[in-house]
């Protein structure tokens, strides 16, 4: 018995030493990435909390602490409330429209028998364009004087129906929504397409035999079984909408006036345009908290919906 215990203890000691040696090697592999992540993510994030309580202009070395003044100014700023309203409008509109268009495109491509990969590529192509390039293209399309839409209306004799999409506060936000839906829908289409291809075809065949039409099959088979794909797509589209920047920067610069200014864009304008880094950092923290709260609520509700379905 003593020999067995000795052998067991020796084996455990060797295993512990081997594990310790392996962990030491693992640390050296992880260390470079951890250092970079700390320098470019963790440190700037922690430093943001520090700067949000200052009046730093982003240039000088003089950093003056002002306590909660930045946050108090936010609570009384109509510009911030307008940016919050625009952010919410964009978020709700993009989540609904991007997912509807993406689901429609996915179902269309899934039914195509010939050139399926070609159609996938065509619908996915806008996703590959950078936000800056896409913004310039659509800014030209929406231009009141020489844009494609205006030129087309002039040619067919309906010039009176021309709209100054980017110069009219009532239509500028709509133009941003149209542009973003065109660019982003192809990405979510791929997610829905993967979900559709994971649905067993036997279910639709059985439903057809039982006399179920296309709408009934979609409502009782396709839609419930796409709950997982829908959760991912809605979350990603919501986070993307809350962080939208490129299209606004290129197409409207937050204008006309403040008609298309969002929380993300006001952080940029205040921090770099008006040299108020302290106030801009405080706004970015509010945006971070907003995204976190919305994401948590979304995950909880959508996961609950998945379980119910």
C-alpha positions in Angstrom: 0.0 0.0 0.0 2.8 2.4 0.9 4.4 1.8 -2.5 1.1 2.5 -4.3 0.7 5.7 -2.4 4.2 6.8 -3.1 3.8 6.1 -6.8 0.5 8.0 -6.9 2.0 11.0 -5.1 5.0 11.0 -7.5 2.7 10.9 -10.5 0.6 13.8 -9.1 3.8 15.8 -8.4 5.0 15.2 -12.0 1.6 16.2 -13.4 1.5 19.4 -11.4 5.0 20.3 -12.5 4.1 19.6 -16.1 1.0 21.7 -15.8 2.9 24.5 -14.2 5.5 24.4 -17.0 2.8 24.4 -19.7 1.1 27.4 -18.0 4.4 29.3 -18.0 4.8 28.7 -21.7 1.1 29.8 -22.3 1.7 33.1 -20.5 4.5 33.9 -22.9 2.2 33.3 -25.9 -0.6 35.4 -24.4 1.6 38.2 -23.1 2.2 40.1 -26.5 -1.6 40.2 -27.3 -2.4 41.1 -23.7 0.1 44.0 -23.7 -1.4 45.4 -27.0 -4.9 45.0 -25.7 -4.1 46.8 -22.5 -2.4 49.7 -24.4 -5.1 50.2 -27.0 -8.3 49.2 -25.2 -8.1 48.8 -21.4 -5.9 51.9 -20.7 -7.9 54.3 -23.0 -11.1 53.0 -21.5 -10.0 53.6 -17.9 -8.5 57.0 -19.0 -11.8 58.0 -20.4 -13.4 57.9 -16.9 -10.6 60.2 -15.7 -10.9 62.7 -18.6 -14.7 62.9 -18.4 -14.4 64.9 -15.2 -12.0 67.5 -16.8 -12.3 70.4 -19.1 -9.3 69.2 -21.2 -9.2 70.6 -24.8 -7.3 67.7 -26.2 -4.2 69.7 -27.0 -2.8 71.5 -23.9 -1.0 69.7 -21.0 -3.2 71.7 -18.6 -6.0 69.4 -17.3 -8.4 71.0 -15.0 -10.9 68.9 -13.0 -14.5 70.2 -13.0 -16.3 67.4 -11.3 -19.7 66.5 -12.7 -20.0 69.7 -14.7 -19.8 67.9 -18.1 -22.6 65.5 -17.1 -24.7 68.4 -15.8 -24.3 70.3 -19.1 -25.5 67.2 -20.9 -28.7 67.1 -18.9 -29.6 70.7 -19.9 -28.4 70.5 -23.6 -31.1 70.5 -26.3 -28.4 69.5 -28.8 -27.7 66.3 -26.8 -31.4 65.5 -26.6 -31.8 66.1 -30.3 -28.8 63.8 -31.0 -30.4 61.1 -28.7 -33.7 61.4 -30.6 -31.9 61.0 -33.9 -30.0 58.0 -32.6 -33.2 56.3 -31.4 -35.0 57.0 -34.7 -32.0 55.6 -36.7 -31.7 52.6 -34.4 -35.3 51.6 -34.6 -35.6 52.3 -38.3 -32.4 50.4 -39.2 -33.1 47.4 -37.0 -36.6 47.0 -38.6 -35.7 47.8 -42.2 -32.3 46.0 -42.4 -33.8 42.8 -41.0 -36.9 42.8 -43.2 -34.9 43.5 -46.3 -32.2 41.0 -45.3 -34.8 38.2 -44.6 -36.5 38.9 -47.9 -33.2 38.7 -49.8 -32.2 35.5 -48.0 -35.5 33.9 -48.9 -35.2 35.0 -52.5 -31.7 33.7 -52.9 -32.6 30.5 -51.1 -35.3 29.8 -53.7 -33.1 30.5 -56.7 -31.9 27.4 -58.5 -29.5 28.9 -61.1 -26.7 31.4 -60.4 -27.3 31.3 -56.6 -23.7 32.3 -55.8 -23.9 35.2 -58.3 -27.0 36.6 -56.6 -25.4 36.2 -53.1 -22.3 38.1 -54.4 -24.4 40.9 -55.9 -26.5 41.4 -52.7 -23.4 41.2 -50.5 -21.2 43.5 -52.6 -22.3 46.8 -50.8 -21.1 45.4 -47.5 -17.5 45.3 -48.9 -17.5 49.0 -49.7 -16.1 51.3 -47.1 -18.5 53.6 -45.4 -16.7 56.7 -46.8 -16.9 55.5 -50.4 -20.5 54.4 -50.0 -21.3 57.8 -48.5 -19.8 59.7 -51.4 -21.6 57.6 -53.9 -25.0 58.1 -52.3 -24.3 61.8 -51.7 -24.0 62.1 -55.5 -27.1 60.1 -56.1 -29.1 62.3 -53.7 -27.7 65.6 -55.0 -30.5 68.0 -55.8 -28.9 69.6 -58.8 -27.1 66.8 -60.7 -28.0 63.7 -58.7 -29.3 60.5 -60.4 -32.7 60.8 -58.9 -33.1 64.5 -59.9 -31.8 63.9 -63.4 -34.2 61.0 -63.8 -37.2 63.1 -62.7 -36.2 65.9 -65.0 -36.0 63.5 -68.0 -39.5 62.1 -67.5 -41.0 65.5 -66.9 -41.5 65.3 -63.2 -38.9 67.9 -62.1 -41.4 69.4 -59.7 -41.2 66.3 -57.6 -37.5 66.7 -56.9 -36.5 66.7 -53.2 -33.4 68.2 -51.7 -32.7 65.0 -49.8 -29.5 66.2 -48.0 -30.4 69.9 -47.7 -33.8 69.5 -46.2 -34.0 68.7 -42.4 -37.2 66.7 -43.0 -35.5 64.2 -45.5 -31.8 64.2 -44.5 -32.3 61.5 -41.9 -34.4 59.4 -44.3 -31.5 59.6 -46.8 -29.1 58.3 -44.2 -31.5 55.4 -43.4 -31.9 54.4 -47.1 -28.1 54.5 -47.6 -27.4 52.4 -44.5 -30.1 49.8 -45.3 -28.6 49.4 -48.8 -25.1 48.9 -47.4 -25.9 46.6 -44.4 -28.7 44.4 -45.5 -26.4 42.0 -47.5 -24.5 41.2 -44.3 -27.6 40.1 -42.4 -28.8 38.3 -45.5 -25.9 35.9 -45.1 -26.9 35.2 -41.4 -30.5 34.5 -42.4 -29.5 32.4 -45.4 -27.4 30.2 -43.1 -30.5 29.8 -40.8 -32.7 29.0 -43.8 -30.4 26.3 -45.0 -30.4 24.8 -41.6 -34.1 24.2 -41.7 -34.9 20.5 -42.7 -36.8 20.5 -46.1 -38.9 17.7 -44.8 -40.8 20.1 -42.6 -41.9 22.2 -45.6 -42.7 19.1 -47.6 -44.9 17.7 -44.8 -46.6 21.1 -44.4 -47.3 21.2 -48.2 -48.9 17.8 -48.1 -51.1 18.9 -45.2 -52.3 21.8 -47.4 -50.3 24.7 -45.8 -49.6 27.7 -48.1 -46.4 29.7 -48.4 -47.5 32.2 -45.7 -48.6 29.5 -43.3 -45.2 27.7 -43.8 -43.3 30.9 -43.2 -45.3 31.8 -40.1 -45.3 28.4 -38.4 -42.0 26.8 -39.7 -39.5 29.3 -41.1 -40.0 32.3 -38.8 -39.8 30.3 -35.5 -36.8 28.3 -36.7 -35.0 31.5 -37.6 -35.1 32.8 -34.0 -31.4 32.2 -33.4 -30.4 34.0 -36.6 -32.8 36.8 -35.9 -31.3 37.3 -32.4 -27.8 37.7 -33.8 -28.9 40.0 -36.7 -31.1 42.3 -34.5 -28.3 42.7 -32.0 -25.6 43.4 -34.6 -27.9 45.9 -36.5 -28.8 47.7 -33.2 -25.2 48.1 -32.1 -24.2 49.2 -35.6 -27.0 51.7 -35.7 -26.0 53.2 -32.3 -22.5 53.6 -33.6 -23.2 55.0 -37.1 -20.7 57.6 -38.2 -19.3 57.3 -41.7 -22.4 58.0 -43.6 -23.3 61.1 -41.6 -19.7 62.4 -41.8 -19.6 62.2 -45.6 -23.2 62.9 -46.6 -24.4 65.6 -44.2 -21.8 66.4 -41.6 -24.5 66.3 -39.0 -26.6 68.8 -40.9 -28.5 70.6 -42.1 -28.3 72.3 -38.8 -28.3 69.4 -36.3 -30.9 67.3 -38.2 -28.7 64.2 -38.6 -26.4 64.6 -35.6 -26.3 61.4 -33.5 -24.6 60.7 -30.2 -21.6 59.1 -32.0 -21.2 62.1 -34.3 -21.7 64.7 -31.5 -18.8 63.0 -29.6 -16.6 63.6 -32.7 -17.8 67.1 -33.3 -17.4 68.3 -29.7 -14.1 66.5 -29.0 -12.2 67.2 -32.2 -14.2 70.1 -33.9 -14.8 72.2 -30.8 -11.7 71.0 -28.9 -13.7 69.9 -25.8 -12.2 66.5 -25.2 -13.4 66.3 -21.6 -17.0 66.9 -22.6 -16.7 64.6 -25.6 -15.3 61.8 -23.4 -18.2 62.2 -21.0 -20.6 61.9 -23.9 -18.8 58.8 -25.1 -19.3 57.2 -21.7 -23.0 57.9 -21.8 -23.1 56.3 -25.3 -21.2 53.3 -23.9 -23.7 52.9 -21.1 -26.6 53.3 -23.5 -25.3 50.6 -25.9 -24.6 48.3 -22.9 -28.1 48.7 -21.5 -29.8 48.2 -24.9 -27.7 45.2 -25.7 -28.5 43.5 -22.3 -32.2 44.2 -22.7 -32.1 42.9 -26.3 -30.3 39.7 -25.4 -32.7 39.0 -22.5 -35.9 39.6 -24.6 -34.6 37.8 -27.7 -33.4 34.8 -25.8 -36.7 34.6 -24.0 -38.4 34.7 -27.5 -36.2 31.8 -28.7 -37.2 29.6 -25.7 -40.9 30.4 -26.3 -40.6 29.4 -30.0 
